[in-house]
Short mmCIF file of C-alpha atoms in Angstrom, two decimals:
data_model
loop_
_atom_site.label_atom_id
_atom_site.label_comp_id
_atom_site.label_asym_id
_atom_site.label_seq_id
_atom_site.Cartn_x
_atom_site.Cartn_y
_atom_site.Cartn_z
CA MET Y 1 66.27 -133.17 72.66
CA LEU Y 2 65.00 -129.57 72.82
CA PRO Y 3 68.36 -128.06 71.78
CA ALA Y 4 68.42 -130.36 68.76
CA ILE Y 5 64.92 -129.22 67.75
CA GLY Y 6 65.93 -125.58 68.19
CA GLN Y 7 68.95 -126.10 65.97
CA GLY Y 8 66.79 -127.89 63.42
CA MET Y 9 64.34 -124.98 63.31
CA GLY Y 10 67.22 -122.58 62.81
CA ARG Y 11 68.56 -124.61 59.88
CA ALA Y 12 65.07 -124.87 58.36
CA LEU Y 13 64.71 -121.07 58.48
CA VAL Y 14 68.17 -120.56 56.98
CA ASP Y 15 67.46 -122.96 54.12
CA GLY Y 16 63.85 -121.89 53.54
CA LEU Y 17 64.26 -118.11 53.79
CA GLY Y 18 67.85 -117.70 52.67
CA VAL Y 19 68.79 -115.76 55.81
CA ASP Y 20 71.91 -116.08 57.96
CA GLU Y 21 72.03 -118.04 61.21
CA GLN Y 22 71.79 -114.96 63.42
CA THR Y 23 68.62 -113.77 61.67
CA ALA Y 24 67.12 -117.25 61.86
CA HIS Y 25 67.88 -117.41 65.60
CA HIS Y 26 66.24 -114.02 66.10
CA LEU Y 27 63.11 -115.01 64.16
CA ARG Y 28 62.77 -118.30 66.01
CA HIS Y 29 62.90 -116.65 69.43
CA ARG Y 30 60.67 -113.74 68.42
CA TYR Y 31 57.95 -116.08 67.13
CA TRP Y 32 58.26 -118.28 70.22
CA GLN Y 33 57.82 -115.31 72.54
CA ARG Y 34 54.99 -113.73 70.56
CA TYR Y 35 52.94 -116.81 69.61
CA GLY Y 36 54.09 -119.55 71.97
CA ALA Y 37 55.25 -121.68 69.02
CA THR Y 38 57.72 -120.93 66.23
CA LEU Y 39 55.45 -122.73 63.78
CA LEU Y 40 52.75 -120.06 64.16
CA GLY Y 41 55.17 -117.31 63.22
CA VAL Y 42 56.29 -119.28 60.18
CA ALA Y 43 52.69 -119.92 59.09
CA ARG Y 44 51.60 -116.29 59.57
CA HIS Y 45 54.60 -114.40 58.21
CA HIS Y 46 56.19 -116.68 55.62
CA PRO Y 47 53.59 -118.04 53.19
CA GLU Y 48 56.43 -119.15 50.93
CA LEU Y 49 57.30 -121.85 53.47
CA CYS Y 50 55.21 -124.99 53.83
CA PRO Y 51 54.48 -125.44 57.56
CA HIS Y 52 54.44 -129.22 57.25
CA GLN Y 53 57.80 -129.26 55.48
CA PHE Y 54 59.17 -126.90 58.12
CA LEU Y 55 58.13 -129.37 60.82
CA ARG Y 56 59.72 -132.29 59.01
CA ASP Y 57 62.98 -130.40 58.45
CA SER Y 58 63.20 -129.02 61.98
CA HIS Y 59 62.73 -132.25 63.93
CA PRO Y 60 65.76 -134.55 63.72
CA PRO Y 61 65.39 -138.35 63.52
CA SER Y 62 65.03 -139.97 66.91
CA GLY Y 63 68.23 -141.89 66.18
CA SER Y 64 70.15 -138.66 66.71
CA LEU Y 65 69.16 -138.59 70.39
CA ALA Y 66 71.65 -139.61 73.05
CA PRO Y 67 72.13 -143.38 73.42
CA ASP Y 68 71.04 -143.21 77.07
CA PHE Y 69 67.81 -141.36 76.23
CA ARG Y 70 65.08 -143.28 78.02
CA ALA Y 71 62.01 -142.86 80.16
CA PRO Y 72 62.56 -142.22 83.89
CA ARG Y 73 62.51 -145.38 85.94
CA GLY Y 74 59.03 -146.49 86.95
CA VAL Y 75 57.08 -144.20 84.61
CA ALA Y 76 55.69 -147.00 82.43
CA ARG Y 77 54.60 -148.96 85.50
CA GLN Y 78 52.93 -145.94 87.09
CA MET Y 79 51.16 -145.08 83.84
CA HIS Y 80 49.91 -148.64 83.58
CA ARG Y 81 48.61 -148.43 87.14
CA LEU Y 82 46.80 -145.15 86.42
CA GLY Y 83 45.21 -146.69 83.34
CA ARG Y 84 43.92 -149.63 85.38
CA GLN Y 85 42.42 -147.12 87.81
CA GLY Y 86 40.45 -145.54 84.98
CA ALA Y 87 42.68 -142.59 84.09
CA ARG Y 88 42.67 -141.57 80.43
CA ILE Y 89 46.18 -140.49 79.49
CA TRP Y 90 46.57 -138.33 76.39
CA LEU Y 91 49.85 -137.08 74.95
CA LEU Y 92 49.69 -133.52 73.66
CA SER Y 93 52.72 -132.31 71.68
CA ASN Y 94 53.52 -129.37 69.42
CA ALA Y 95 55.87 -131.67 67.51
CA PRO Y 96 54.92 -133.46 64.26
CA ARG Y 97 53.38 -136.92 64.55
CA HIS Y 98 56.25 -138.83 62.97
CA TYR Y 99 58.67 -137.42 65.53
CA VAL Y 100 56.36 -138.01 68.51
CA LEU Y 101 55.81 -141.64 67.53
CA GLU Y 102 59.53 -142.23 67.01
CA VAL Y 103 60.33 -140.86 70.47
CA LEU Y 104 57.57 -142.90 72.09
CA GLU Y 105 58.93 -146.02 70.42
CA LEU Y 106 62.40 -145.22 71.71
CA LEU Y 107 61.01 -144.70 75.23
CA ARG Y 108 58.79 -147.80 74.94
CA LEU Y 109 55.77 -145.80 76.08
CA GLY Y 110 53.65 -145.84 72.92
CA ARG Y 111 51.01 -148.20 74.28
CA ARG Y 112 50.57 -146.24 77.51
CA PHE Y 113 48.58 -143.44 75.90
CA GLU Y 114 44.92 -143.62 74.99
CA ARG Y 115 45.47 -140.89 72.43
CA VAL Y 116 48.44 -139.11 70.83
CA ILE Y 117 47.69 -135.55 69.70
CA ALA Y 118 50.43 -134.06 67.51
CA VAL Y 119 50.62 -130.63 65.95
CA GLU Y 120 48.92 -131.87 62.74
CA ASP Y 121 45.84 -132.58 64.87
CA MET Y 122 45.83 -128.97 66.05
CA HIS Y 123 45.02 -127.62 62.60
CA PHE Y 124 41.40 -126.51 62.41
CA HIS Y 125 39.46 -123.50 61.12
CA GLY Y 126 42.21 -123.15 58.51
CA GLN Y 127 45.01 -122.47 61.02
CA PHE Y 128 47.32 -124.20 63.47
CA HIS Y 129 46.34 -123.84 67.13
CA PRO Y 130 49.15 -125.49 69.14
CA LYS Y 131 49.73 -125.08 72.86
CA PRO Y 132 49.01 -122.67 74.51
CA SER Y 133 46.06 -121.79 72.25
CA SER Y 134 42.80 -121.14 74.11
CA LEU Y 135 40.87 -122.63 71.20
CA LEU Y 136 42.85 -125.85 71.59
CA TRP Y 137 41.93 -126.26 75.27
CA ARG Y 138 38.24 -125.67 74.56
CA ARG Y 139 38.26 -128.18 71.73
CA LEU Y 140 40.04 -130.87 73.74
CA LEU Y 141 37.70 -130.46 76.70
CA ARG Y 142 34.72 -130.96 74.40
CA GLU Y 143 36.30 -134.07 72.92
CA ALA Y 144 37.20 -135.49 76.33
CA ARG Y 145 33.69 -134.78 77.69
CA LEU Y 146 35.09 -134.05 81.12
CA HIS Y 147 34.76 -131.21 83.58
CA PRO Y 148 38.00 -129.16 83.43
CA ARG Y 149 38.84 -130.01 87.05
CA ARG Y 150 38.82 -133.69 86.13
CA VAL Y 151 41.71 -132.99 83.74
CA CYS Y 152 45.34 -132.31 84.63
CA LEU Y 153 47.91 -130.95 82.19
CA VAL Y 154 51.48 -132.08 82.91
CA ASP Y 155 54.01 -129.84 81.19
CA ASP Y 156 57.28 -127.99 81.76
CA GLY Y 157 56.20 -124.85 79.87
CA LEU Y 158 54.79 -122.17 82.15
CA GLU Y 159 52.75 -120.45 79.42
CA ASN Y 160 51.15 -123.78 78.47
CA LEU Y 161 50.24 -124.42 82.11
CA ARG Y 162 48.86 -120.95 82.65
CA GLY Y 163 46.79 -121.19 79.47
CA ALA Y 164 45.28 -124.47 80.64
CA ALA Y 165 44.65 -123.06 84.12
CA ARG Y 166 42.68 -120.17 82.65
CA HIS Y 167 40.26 -122.78 81.30
CA GLY Y 168 39.94 -124.47 84.67
CA LEU Y 169 42.31 -127.42 84.17
CA ARG Y 170 44.47 -128.67 86.98
CA THR Y 171 48.17 -128.31 86.21
CA ALA Y 172 51.47 -129.94 87.13
CA ARG Y 173 54.92 -128.65 86.28
CA VAL Y 174 57.80 -131.13 86.02
CA TRP Y 175 61.25 -129.70 85.41
CA ALA Y 176 62.22 -130.93 81.94
CA SER Y 177 65.95 -131.43 82.42
CA ARG Y 178 68.62 -132.12 85.02
CA THR Y 179 70.03 -128.64 84.31
CA GLN Y 180 66.75 -127.00 85.29
CA ARG Y 181 66.46 -129.14 88.40
CA ASN Y 182 69.99 -128.32 89.52
CA ALA Y 183 69.59 -124.62 88.82
CA ARG Y 184 66.34 -124.24 90.73
CA SER Y 185 64.89 -127.00 92.84
CA ALA Y 186 61.12 -127.29 92.50
CA ARG Y 187 60.84 -127.62 96.26
CA GLY Y 188 62.71 -124.38 96.80
CA ALA Y 189 61.07 -122.43 93.97
CA ALA Y 190 57.89 -120.49 94.48
CA ARG Y 191 54.90 -122.12 92.83
CA PRO Y 192 53.83 -119.81 89.98
CA ARG Y 193 50.25 -118.77 89.47
CA GLY Y 194 48.28 -121.33 87.53
CA VAL Y 195 50.41 -124.26 88.74
CA ASP Y 196 48.85 -126.75 91.18
CA HIS Y 197 51.83 -129.13 91.47
CA GLN Y 198 55.51 -128.35 90.96
CA VAL Y 199 57.92 -131.25 91.26
CA ASN Y 200 61.44 -132.39 90.40
CA SER Y 201 60.62 -135.86 89.13
CA TRP Y 202 57.89 -138.05 87.69
CA SER Y 203 57.88 -140.30 90.75
CA GLU Y 204 57.19 -137.28 92.94
CA LEU Y 205 54.40 -136.20 90.60
CA PHE Y 206 52.69 -139.61 90.76
CA ARG Y 207 52.78 -139.45 94.56
CA GLN Y 208 51.27 -135.96 94.59
CA MET Y 209 48.60 -136.78 92.05
CA GLY Y 210 47.13 -139.20 94.57
CA ARG Y 211 46.35 -136.21 96.80
CA ARG Y 212 44.11 -133.21 96.22
CA PRO Y 213 46.16 -130.05 95.59
CA SER Y 214 46.07 -127.18 98.05
CA PRO Y 215 44.11 -124.35 96.40
CA HIS Y 216 46.32 -121.72 94.83
CA PRO Y 217 45.45 -118.11 95.76
CA ASP Y 218 44.30 -117.35 92.20
CA ARG Y 219 42.30 -120.57 91.76
CA ARG Y 220 38.85 -121.60 92.94
CA PRO Y 221 38.69 -124.62 95.25
CA ASP Y 222 38.55 -127.94 93.45
CA ARG Y 223 34.96 -129.19 93.67
CA CYS Y 224 35.46 -132.23 91.51
CA PRO Y 225 37.12 -135.49 92.49
CA SER Y 226 40.67 -136.05 91.30
CA SER Y 227 41.16 -137.85 88.00
#
């Protein structure tokens, strides 16, 4: 899925800016590294491009995903169980809403989330503030009306996790693909700063989330009950 989005962003830059593929690839990676999201670089440096059109053009239809693309076994059941226990599960994505909803429909997980927050919902004060924006974390915490330690961000992006950790959120890193898991097992990899849980699978995450995390050296002890 992520390679397809990357290719889509490259094509959108080629078509929108009239540059070659190599230049588009360079711009995409430079904006990602500098801002944490290619969209921010597009919005700040290319006023001739419509950010919303760029999002539409860069995210392929969900029908282009692999036929065996599906949620890991047991995730829907575990999410349902967490919901019955009082957990509020929000989906936070830097992708456009139409794409997020299509993928959720394909995974049959749409009804498991209390709230779906897409990149269009991260536009305030006249600008986009996608993950890992500090302003985004502050805004979401106000809307959730929860102490930061009652909130856990689950993500595969280290910068997103570290940004959330700086605002006091608990964090969990799940390797996003089989390639990542094979290349570097979460059990064998050192836990980076700002990451409370680091696991290879969703089932392992659900087991760990039932326990309080051991305090990381750069984090204060958790004084709030687990979510």
